[in-house]
């Protein structure tokens, strides 16, 4: 199905099932431990072997030699696979660093060997016996020091300019010129990377934890130098990913190589410390923002420049992305510069671009509002735009940022905010309120599905879409149920299998809208086939409801269309040019109240509110879960999350969950989410947009602004830990 | 993790004797620290002596009016004990500020005292660490040191002791009771249990090889207001940047021990004497010899401000 004109009325608009607060259909499987995650697949008739990764102990250099003699003769060891033995592997399209290092070491903990043994414990013990002689080289690990060496990246659009920024900025009555930094961050999801690989002749089956089945399939085939058709990927349940499972990872490659060598299925899980240095992370940024405005609060000039680093062949963190679109202003420029760093690969983490970009921009907006003597909510409203400010002929498809800000201000009690920073006390707490806009683009990715109706009236949906904890199973079931007029419990959804039609996958907050639109397309085909089979010639007034197909006075049971052999339809949604003619984005507003301990500078969240305008909400329960999870991640980014770089040794030091601190329950006392009631017919037949990343964008800045409001101390370097506040807190009596 | 042999000890004397005679032997109690370290091969015992069934899990009154806490009393049970909650609130509060419910259910009193540092370089066997591998150097000194010690440190090591419980024990003047490999008991005041690193940071306490902690004795209750204030980046499940354990009497005198800043719970009786003069005076004495890094110098201010808040709370 080609989607190239805005959606009109369609069966989804009935909202009998879609849009209803249905609990996730895979919930009971998860709460009873019956959802099988990658490492847990277990066939009692199979003797699995266990692989343990060996990671590089240096950040940059070469391997002179590797001695695996002791490892090979250790108890239980079946094989030791090193790059020596198998030669150089090709690199997948989506990988920057090699997943299995050769003689050249690109980053700390890069995989250089896998030890295979009869048990996990034997493999782990033997992995410690691999002795490596390195020729260490000096690397570049410090972004701030490398900033001046950063260059204009080749791909995408690193720069943009409209009007005369320099002239308008120097002429502006009120000006801001500040620099902000965001640190490297880790996805730190619950389920570590894990794979089981099994060869059957030249065919390979891999159970793994992947957000994007087809990307993994393609890149695994490329890496191993085999035909993609010979690779079968299974990933029906995923314990979180946040982007680190978008692209093929070393566990799958190591498992495949190990299984080939061991001639048995092999399980490989990456130990937790490998998450930080073996995989990918959100790269650190340095961001300079300049804003000029008139006394009326209207922005006349806005500039956003960002510096980030990556391994050779990598890309920049696109932290200026939102500044091209979020606020009005006739004179504008953005620029991204990329330094070469020898740290592990930087890549996508939840809301790449906007998440760190909004961390900086939305503090700058708060600072600018203060300079103008304007309420920060009003300042944002004054600078709303209904068109792409770089290309004014291009309207937003639907944009209600103002509604989010106004609704949030009212519901949060924004008028209680003390305009004088440091002016509100509650016992030992300095109390402050902060606001930030939320913004994230809506991305459209083709997505396919296969739908089958059987004689019992059960609808089966198959797509290689993944559910990374987001609720894909549920909203896909709701979509099929709505389209075919059956209850949700008559829909069986199968996901995460490369034998199924290729879907959008889960990433960039496009999965919810796009994968359900793909299911919609397949269901339209199934409806046509059913109608034809049941002898409905005029399909215009067809109604699928209550297990029946109706037209005028005629009604037929849906099961009759299935017959004994069942009815199958497959289709894919393809998106036309609507995203070019219209800017599609999602909007919101974050409001946060913090308390800062007047003595210690500890910041604790007191309450949070997010208001979201993101098209149709397909399921308010799963959507809310996405937003509160994102808000929680935003609190981590604001207050504690930082991969600490050892600038001498070139690695992320705090590489476990004790030292890389994500929020715990005690940090998150009260969250509320409001969805504005809206649809966006340009995005898909579902009229939905992304929601999962929107919930993150702006949160950290709202926290930062609340801390400023509480203390009068402006911190521009994340995370805002107490050591950055304590010297400026009031004297204690 | 390396392969090891295992035995379950039946008496404290037998346990101590076995530990002294078997090369590479270690005691295992709750295992909440040791097992993690073994998985990473930071600890590589060849023999484990399980002391869980020695009956050391009782809390009993002493003739002096205090309490004898068995070495194997779990943190959860100790924190919840009625007598501890009534007479030694500081200890109960410190315990509950530590770790998580699951860990406290396993972790023991003796094990808590002997837990090892959380310095990230200690935990990464690819990095130099004088504590883990004597003579290899200290990566933390020029590296990531925000969490680490500011006082009692040396050029060889700036690791800190992570325990909350030990801070309270130090303020309460607890005494550690042991049995030595020859079967004779001895008592070690908690102030003397941990050693400063000097140039031997791998030697962390004064216990002899094979010596087994059997109990920790609390002197009779000291009354006063007992406050444990733990400062950390997140609200739970994090090690202290700084913690202050204080017992403050109505006349303003008292005692204070500080956690998170040193290789051992940090207390100086001379600093206690300054309590009536306020936090600044106490901190000046406590941190006289502080040698912070650029990254953790904030702890000096933080100790003073936290103590100031604790004293204000004590005044009510």
Short mmCIF file of C-alpha atoms in Angstrom, two decimals, chain A residues 234-618:
data_model
loop_
_atom_site.label_atom_id
_atom_site.label_comp_id
_atom_site.label_asym_id
_atom_site.label_seq_id
_atom_site.Cartn_x
_atom_site.Cartn_y
_atom_site.Cartn_z
CA UNK A 234 14.80 -15.03 15.92
CA UNK A 235 14.17 -12.31 18.48
CA UNK A 236 10.62 -12.49 19.80
CA UNK A 237 11.33 -10.93 23.21
CA UNK A 238 13.81 -8.22 24.01
CA UNK A 239 14.65 -6.90 27.46
CA UNK A 240 15.22 -3.33 26.39
CA UNK A 241 17.57 -1.89 23.83
CA UNK A 242 17.27 1.91 23.54
CA UNK A 243 19.24 1.76 20.28
CA UNK A 244 22.15 -0.45 21.29
CA UNK A 245 20.41 -3.42 19.66
CA UNK A 246 19.62 -1.61 16.38
CA UNK A 247 22.79 -2.84 14.77
CA UNK A 248 24.46 -6.23 14.71
CA UNK A 249 26.60 -6.76 17.81
CA UNK A 250 29.52 -8.95 18.70
CA UNK A 251 27.55 -11.58 20.63
CA UNK A 252 25.85 -12.76 17.43
CA UNK A 253 29.08 -12.82 15.43
CA UNK A 254 31.00 -14.61 18.18
CA UNK A 255 28.22 -17.16 18.67
CA UNK A 256 28.14 -17.90 14.94
CA UNK A 257 31.92 -18.27 14.67
CA UNK A 258 32.08 -20.32 17.85
CA UNK A 259 29.29 -22.63 16.77
CA UNK A 260 30.99 -23.24 13.44
CA UNK A 261 34.23 -24.11 15.17
CA UNK A 262 32.63 -26.17 17.95
CA UNK A 263 30.22 -27.86 15.53
CA UNK A 264 27.52 -27.36 18.11
CA UNK A 265 25.03 -24.64 19.03
CA UNK A 266 26.80 -22.04 21.16
CA UNK A 267 25.42 -19.50 23.60
CA UNK A 268 27.21 -16.20 24.06
CA UNK A 269 26.16 -13.40 26.39
CA UNK A 270 28.18 -10.25 26.81
CA UNK A 271 29.13 -9.72 30.46
CA UNK A 272 27.68 -6.50 31.85
CA UNK A 273 30.99 -4.58 31.84
CA UNK A 274 31.18 -5.15 28.09
CA UNK A 275 28.00 -3.16 27.55
CA UNK A 276 29.82 0.12 28.04
CA UNK A 277 33.01 -0.46 26.08
CA UNK A 278 32.26 -3.29 23.66
CA UNK A 279 29.06 -1.94 22.10
CA UNK A 280 27.89 1.60 21.35
CA UNK A 281 27.01 4.62 23.42
CA UNK A 282 25.46 8.05 23.00
CA UNK A 283 28.42 10.31 22.21
CA UNK A 284 29.31 13.30 24.33
CA UNK A 285 28.70 16.74 22.86
CA UNK A 286 29.90 20.29 23.27
CA UNK A 287 27.20 22.66 22.13
CA UNK A 288 27.37 26.40 21.62
CA UNK A 289 24.06 28.19 21.36
CA UNK A 290 23.50 31.83 20.50
CA UNK A 291 20.08 33.45 20.59
CA UNK A 292 19.22 37.06 19.83
CA UNK A 293 15.79 38.58 20.43
CA UNK A 294 13.94 41.85 20.59
CA UNK A 295 12.38 43.20 23.76
CA UNK A 296 9.09 41.70 22.57
CA UNK A 297 10.65 38.28 23.07
CA UNK A 298 10.67 37.40 19.37
CA UNK A 299 13.79 35.52 18.35
CA UNK A 300 15.57 37.29 15.50
CA UNK A 301 18.69 35.16 15.41
CA UNK A 302 19.41 31.63 16.56
CA UNK A 303 22.52 29.50 16.11
CA UNK A 304 23.37 26.05 17.35
CA UNK A 305 26.75 24.42 16.84
CA UNK A 306 27.69 20.99 18.12
CA UNK A 307 30.96 19.09 18.41
CA UNK A 308 31.11 15.35 18.98
CA UNK A 309 33.57 12.57 18.31
CA UNK A 310 33.64 9.07 16.91
CA UNK A 311 35.92 6.42 15.47
CA UNK A 312 37.01 6.92 11.85
CA UNK A 313 34.04 6.24 9.58
CA UNK A 314 31.52 7.20 12.24
CA UNK A 315 29.11 10.11 12.24
CA UNK A 316 28.26 13.10 14.38
CA UNK A 317 25.64 13.22 17.10
CA UNK A 318 23.03 15.33 15.30
CA UNK A 319 22.38 17.53 18.30
CA UNK A 320 21.38 20.59 16.26
CA UNK A 321 18.51 18.80 14.52
CA UNK A 322 15.66 20.26 16.58
CA UNK A 323 17.03 23.79 16.44
CA UNK A 324 16.36 23.82 12.71
CA UNK A 325 12.67 23.30 13.39
CA UNK A 326 11.55 24.14 16.90
CA UNK A 327 11.42 27.92 17.16
CA UNK A 328 10.78 30.80 14.78
CA UNK A 329 13.48 33.30 13.83
CA UNK A 330 14.42 34.70 10.45
CA UNK A 331 18.16 34.48 10.78
CA UNK A 332 19.58 31.15 11.73
CA UNK A 333 22.47 28.77 11.40
CA UNK A 334 23.41 25.33 12.63
CA UNK A 335 26.62 23.38 12.28
CA UNK A 336 28.03 20.03 13.36
CA UNK A 337 31.67 19.14 13.60
CA UNK A 338 33.14 15.71 14.14
CA UNK A 339 36.39 14.86 15.87
CA UNK A 340 38.14 11.52 15.57
CA UNK A 341 38.25 9.76 18.92
CA UNK A 342 39.57 6.34 19.81
CA UNK A 343 36.78 5.59 22.26
CA UNK A 344 34.25 2.83 21.56
CA UNK A 345 31.78 3.48 18.76
CA UNK A 346 29.29 6.29 19.26
CA UNK A 347 25.87 5.61 17.82
CA UNK A 348 22.14 5.88 18.27
CA UNK A 349 20.65 5.95 21.72
CA UNK A 350 17.00 6.79 22.35
CA UNK A 351 16.20 10.01 20.45
CA UNK A 352 19.67 10.45 18.95
CA UNK A 353 20.15 14.11 18.15
CA UNK A 354 17.20 15.60 19.94
CA UNK A 355 17.90 14.05 23.35
CA UNK A 356 21.29 15.77 23.85
CA UNK A 357 20.31 18.69 21.63
CA UNK A 358 17.28 19.51 23.73
CA UNK A 359 19.37 19.15 26.90
CA UNK A 360 21.28 22.22 25.73
CA UNK A 361 18.73 24.22 23.71
CA UNK A 362 16.10 24.15 26.42
CA UNK A 363 18.47 25.48 29.06
CA UNK A 364 19.42 28.23 26.62
CA UNK A 365 15.73 29.08 26.17
CA UNK A 366 15.32 29.29 29.95
CA UNK A 367 18.34 31.58 30.22
CA UNK A 368 17.06 33.74 27.39
CA UNK A 369 13.59 34.05 28.93
CA UNK A 370 15.20 35.27 32.10
CA UNK A 371 17.26 37.86 30.25
CA UNK A 372 14.08 39.08 28.58
CA UNK A 373 12.13 39.11 31.82
CA UNK A 374 9.62 36.73 30.28
CA UNK A 375 7.99 33.65 31.72
CA UNK A 376 9.75 30.67 30.10
CA UNK A 377 6.42 29.18 29.01
CA UNK A 378 5.38 32.44 27.36
CA UNK A 379 8.76 32.92 25.70
CA UNK A 380 8.40 29.56 24.00
CA UNK A 381 4.83 30.32 22.93
CA UNK A 382 5.87 33.67 21.46
CA UNK A 383 8.36 31.85 19.27
CA UNK A 384 6.10 29.07 18.05
CA UNK A 385 6.06 28.45 14.33
CA UNK A 386 3.60 26.52 12.19
CA UNK A 387 6.07 26.21 9.31
CA UNK A 388 9.59 24.83 8.93
CA UNK A 389 11.56 27.98 9.79
CA UNK A 390 14.31 27.09 7.30
CA UNK A 391 11.78 26.41 4.54
CA UNK A 392 8.68 28.47 5.29
CA UNK A 393 6.79 27.01 2.32
CA UNK A 394 6.78 23.71 4.20
CA UNK A 395 4.12 23.59 6.94
CA UNK A 396 4.14 21.28 9.92
CA UNK A 397 1.60 18.53 9.33
CA UNK A 398 0.18 19.17 12.78
CA UNK A 399 1.85 21.05 15.59
CA UNK A 400 0.36 21.83 18.97
CA UNK A 401 3.39 22.77 21.05
CA UNK A 402 1.44 25.72 22.41
CA UNK A 403 -1.36 23.44 23.58
CA UNK A 404 1.15 21.26 25.39
CA UNK A 405 2.75 24.22 27.14
CA UNK A 406 -0.55 25.83 28.13
CA UNK A 407 -2.17 22.59 29.29
CA UNK A 408 0.91 21.63 31.23
CA UNK A 409 1.27 25.01 32.88
CA UNK A 410 -2.29 24.84 34.08
CA UNK A 411 -2.22 21.23 35.24
CA UNK A 412 1.16 21.52 36.94
CA UNK A 413 0.38 24.71 38.81
CA UNK A 414 3.08 26.64 36.99
CA UNK A 415 1.85 29.93 38.45
CA UNK A 416 3.16 28.70 41.84
CA UNK A 417 6.69 29.00 40.49
CA UNK A 418 8.71 31.55 42.35
CA UNK A 419 10.18 33.89 39.77
CA UNK A 420 13.11 34.65 42.04
CA UNK A 421 15.59 31.74 41.89
CA UNK A 422 16.44 30.34 45.30
CA UNK A 423 13.36 31.91 46.79
CA UNK A 424 11.32 28.92 47.89
CA UNK A 425 12.12 26.72 50.89
CA UNK A 426 10.51 23.63 52.31
CA UNK A 427 12.46 22.68 55.41
CA UNK A 428 15.95 21.74 54.25
CA UNK A 429 14.89 21.71 50.62
CA UNK A 430 15.31 24.49 48.13
CA UNK A 431 12.35 23.99 45.84
CA UNK A 432 12.17 24.91 42.18
CA UNK A 433 10.05 24.38 39.09
CA UNK A 434 11.32 23.98 35.56
CA UNK A 435 9.86 23.64 32.10
CA UNK A 436 11.13 22.56 28.72
CA UNK A 437 9.56 21.93 25.36
CA UNK A 438 9.63 18.40 24.04
CA UNK A 439 10.34 17.80 20.39
CA UNK A 440 11.24 14.80 18.28
CA UNK A 441 10.81 14.21 14.59
CA UNK A 442 8.36 11.63 13.31
CA UNK A 443 10.10 9.17 11.03
CA UNK A 444 8.45 6.96 8.42
CA UNK A 445 9.87 3.58 7.51
CA UNK A 446 8.24 0.97 5.23
CA UNK A 447 6.75 -1.95 7.10
CA UNK A 448 5.26 -5.24 6.03
CA UNK A 449 3.01 -7.85 7.59
CA UNK A 450 1.23 -11.08 6.78
CA UNK A 451 -2.26 -11.70 8.10
CA UNK A 452 -4.01 -15.04 8.19
CA UNK A 453 -7.62 -15.83 9.04
CA UNK A 454 -8.55 -19.36 9.98
CA UNK A 455 -11.85 -21.22 10.16
CA UNK A 456 -12.07 -20.63 13.91
CA UNK A 457 -12.02 -16.91 13.32
CA UNK A 458 -8.51 -16.54 14.70
CA UNK A 459 -6.44 -13.86 13.03
CA UNK A 460 -2.69 -14.49 12.97
CA UNK A 461 -0.31 -11.62 12.30
CA UNK A 462 3.28 -12.26 11.28
CA UNK A 463 5.84 -9.51 10.89
CA UNK A 464 9.52 -9.23 11.75
CA UNK A 465 8.65 -6.23 13.92
CA UNK A 466 10.14 -6.42 17.41
CA UNK A 467 8.75 -5.66 20.85
CA UNK A 468 11.55 -4.24 22.94
CA UNK A 469 9.27 -3.79 25.91
CA UNK A 470 7.28 -1.11 24.12
CA UNK A 471 3.97 -2.89 23.54
CA UNK A 472 4.27 -3.80 19.84
CA UNK A 473 2.46 -7.10 20.36
CA UNK A 474 -0.49 -5.30 21.85
CA UNK A 475 -0.97 -2.43 19.41
CA UNK A 476 -0.51 -4.79 16.46
CA UNK A 477 -3.22 -7.05 17.89
CA UNK A 478 -5.45 -4.02 18.41
CA UNK A 479 -4.92 -2.92 14.81
CA UNK A 480 -5.81 -6.32 13.35
CA UNK A 481 -8.79 -6.66 15.69
CA UNK A 482 -10.13 -3.24 14.67
CA UNK A 483 -9.64 -3.89 10.96
CA UNK A 484 -11.27 -7.32 10.95
CA UNK A 485 -13.95 -6.80 13.56
CA UNK A 486 -12.79 -9.44 16.01
CA UNK A 487 -11.89 -9.15 19.69
CA UNK A 488 -8.24 -8.78 20.65
CA UNK A 489 -8.14 -12.27 22.12
CA UNK A 490 -8.87 -13.66 18.68
CA UNK A 491 -5.64 -12.19 17.35
CA UNK A 492 -2.35 -14.08 17.61
CA UNK A 493 0.72 -11.95 16.98
CA UNK A 494 4.10 -13.41 16.07
CA UNK A 495 7.08 -11.08 15.90
CA UNK A 496 10.84 -10.97 15.61
CA UNK A 497 11.46 -13.73 13.06
CA UNK A 498 13.28 -13.21 9.78
CA UNK A 499 10.90 -15.63 8.05
CA UNK A 500 8.19 -12.99 8.43
CA UNK A 501 7.72 -9.92 6.22
CA UNK A 502 10.27 -7.18 6.80
CA UNK A 503 8.95 -4.46 9.06
CA UNK A 504 10.06 -1.05 10.23
CA UNK A 505 11.62 -2.63 13.30
CA UNK A 506 11.94 -0.74 16.56
CA UNK A 507 13.91 2.48 16.52
CA UNK A 508 13.59 6.21 16.17
CA UNK A 509 10.10 6.05 17.70
CA UNK A 510 8.86 4.95 14.25
CA UNK A 511 7.99 1.37 15.18
CA UNK A 512 4.56 1.92 16.69
CA UNK A 513 3.08 3.97 13.89
CA UNK A 514 4.83 2.25 10.99
CA UNK A 515 4.44 -1.36 12.03
CA UNK A 516 0.74 -0.95 12.75
CA UNK A 517 0.33 0.84 9.41
CA UNK A 518 1.93 -2.21 7.77
CA UNK A 519 -0.55 -4.45 9.56
CA UNK A 520 -3.31 -2.09 8.43
CA UNK A 521 -2.18 -2.52 4.83
CA UNK A 522 -2.18 -6.31 5.10
CA UNK A 523 -5.60 -6.24 6.76
CA UNK A 524 -7.02 -4.09 3.95
CA UNK A 525 -5.95 -6.81 1.55
CA UNK A 526 -7.44 -9.49 3.75
CA UNK A 527 -10.70 -7.57 3.94
CA UNK A 528 -10.82 -7.37 0.15
CA UNK A 529 -10.14 -11.08 -0.18
CA UNK A 530 -12.76 -11.92 2.44
CA UNK A 531 -15.35 -9.69 0.82
CA UNK A 532 -14.72 -11.21 -2.55
CA UNK A 533 -14.95 -14.71 -1.18
CA UNK A 534 -18.19 -13.94 0.60
CA UNK A 535 -19.65 -12.44 -2.55
CA UNK A 536 -19.76 -8.81 -1.48
CA UNK A 537 -19.28 -7.01 -4.73
CA UNK A 538 -19.61 -3.44 -3.59
CA UNK A 539 -16.89 -3.10 -1.01
CA UNK A 540 -17.52 0.56 -0.18
CA UNK A 541 -19.95 0.14 2.70
CA UNK A 542 -18.46 -3.02 4.11
CA UNK A 543 -18.38 -3.31 7.85
CA UNK A 544 -16.29 -5.87 9.70
CA UNK A 545 -17.71 -6.13 13.19
CA UNK A 546 -18.52 -8.73 15.82
CA UNK A 547 -17.05 -11.52 13.72
CA UNK A 548 -19.26 -10.64 10.81
CA UNK A 549 -18.95 -8.94 7.44
CA UNK A 550 -21.88 -6.67 6.69
CA UNK A 551 -23.08 -4.65 3.76
CA UNK A 552 -26.54 -3.16 3.77
CA UNK A 553 -28.85 -5.86 5.07
CA UNK A 554 -26.54 -8.70 4.19
CA UNK A 555 -24.31 -10.15 6.88
CA UNK A 556 -21.98 -13.16 6.74
CA UNK A 557 -19.79 -14.80 9.38
CA UNK A 558 -16.14 -13.91 8.86
CA UNK A 559 -15.13 -17.53 9.44
CA UNK A 560 -16.93 -18.50 6.27
CA UNK A 561 -14.45 -16.44 4.29
CA UNK A 562 -11.63 -18.43 5.83
CA UNK A 563 -12.99 -21.79 4.80
CA UNK A 564 -11.01 -24.86 5.63
CA UNK A 565 -7.80 -23.69 4.04
CA UNK A 566 -7.83 -20.22 5.61
CA UNK A 567 -7.26 -16.87 4.01
CA UNK A 568 -3.89 -15.12 3.82
CA UNK A 569 -2.90 -11.61 2.80
CA UNK A 570 0.41 -9.84 2.85
CA UNK A 571 1.25 -6.25 2.20
CA UNK A 572 3.56 -3.47 3.17
CA UNK A 573 3.06 0.22 3.81
CA UNK A 574 5.21 2.45 1.65
CA UNK A 575 5.37 6.13 2.40
CA UNK A 576 5.18 8.71 -0.39
CA UNK A 577 6.24 12.32 -0.34
CA UNK A 578 4.06 13.60 2.49
CA UNK A 579 7.06 13.81 4.77
CA UNK A 580 8.75 16.07 2.23
CA UNK A 581 5.84 18.42 1.68
CA UNK A 582 5.01 18.51 5.38
CA UNK A 583 7.33 18.55 8.34
CA UNK A 584 6.20 15.75 10.63
CA UNK A 585 7.24 16.08 14.23
CA UNK A 586 5.97 15.29 17.69
CA UNK A 587 5.61 17.84 20.45
CA UNK A 588 5.32 18.07 24.17
CA UNK A 589 6.11 19.97 27.30
CA UNK A 590 7.89 18.73 30.39
CA UNK A 591 7.31 20.21 33.82
CA UNK A 592 9.44 19.24 36.79
CA UNK A 593 9.56 20.17 40.46
CA UNK A 594 12.80 19.44 42.29
CA UNK A 595 14.07 19.80 45.79
CA UNK A 596 17.76 20.55 46.29
CA UNK A 597 19.12 19.81 49.75
CA UNK A 598 20.42 23.14 50.97
CA UNK A 599 23.31 21.52 52.81
CA UNK A 600 24.46 18.75 50.50
CA UNK A 601 23.25 19.86 47.09
CA UNK A 602 21.53 16.53 46.44
CA UNK A 603 18.75 17.03 43.91
CA UNK A 604 15.64 14.94 44.28
CA UNK A 605 12.70 14.97 41.91
CA UNK A 606 9.41 15.80 43.62
CA UNK A 607 7.00 15.54 40.70
CA UNK A 608 6.97 15.50 36.92
CA UNK A 609 4.41 16.08 34.21
CA UNK A 610 4.66 15.46 30.49
CA UNK A 611 2.06 16.70 28.03
CA UNK A 612 2.37 15.10 24.62
CA UNK A 613 0.91 15.93 21.22
CA UNK A 614 1.88 13.01 19.05
CA UNK A 615 -1.07 12.16 16.86
CA UNK A 616 -3.42 9.35 17.74
CA UNK A 617 -2.47 7.41 20.83
CA UNK A 618 -2.88 3.77 19.88
#
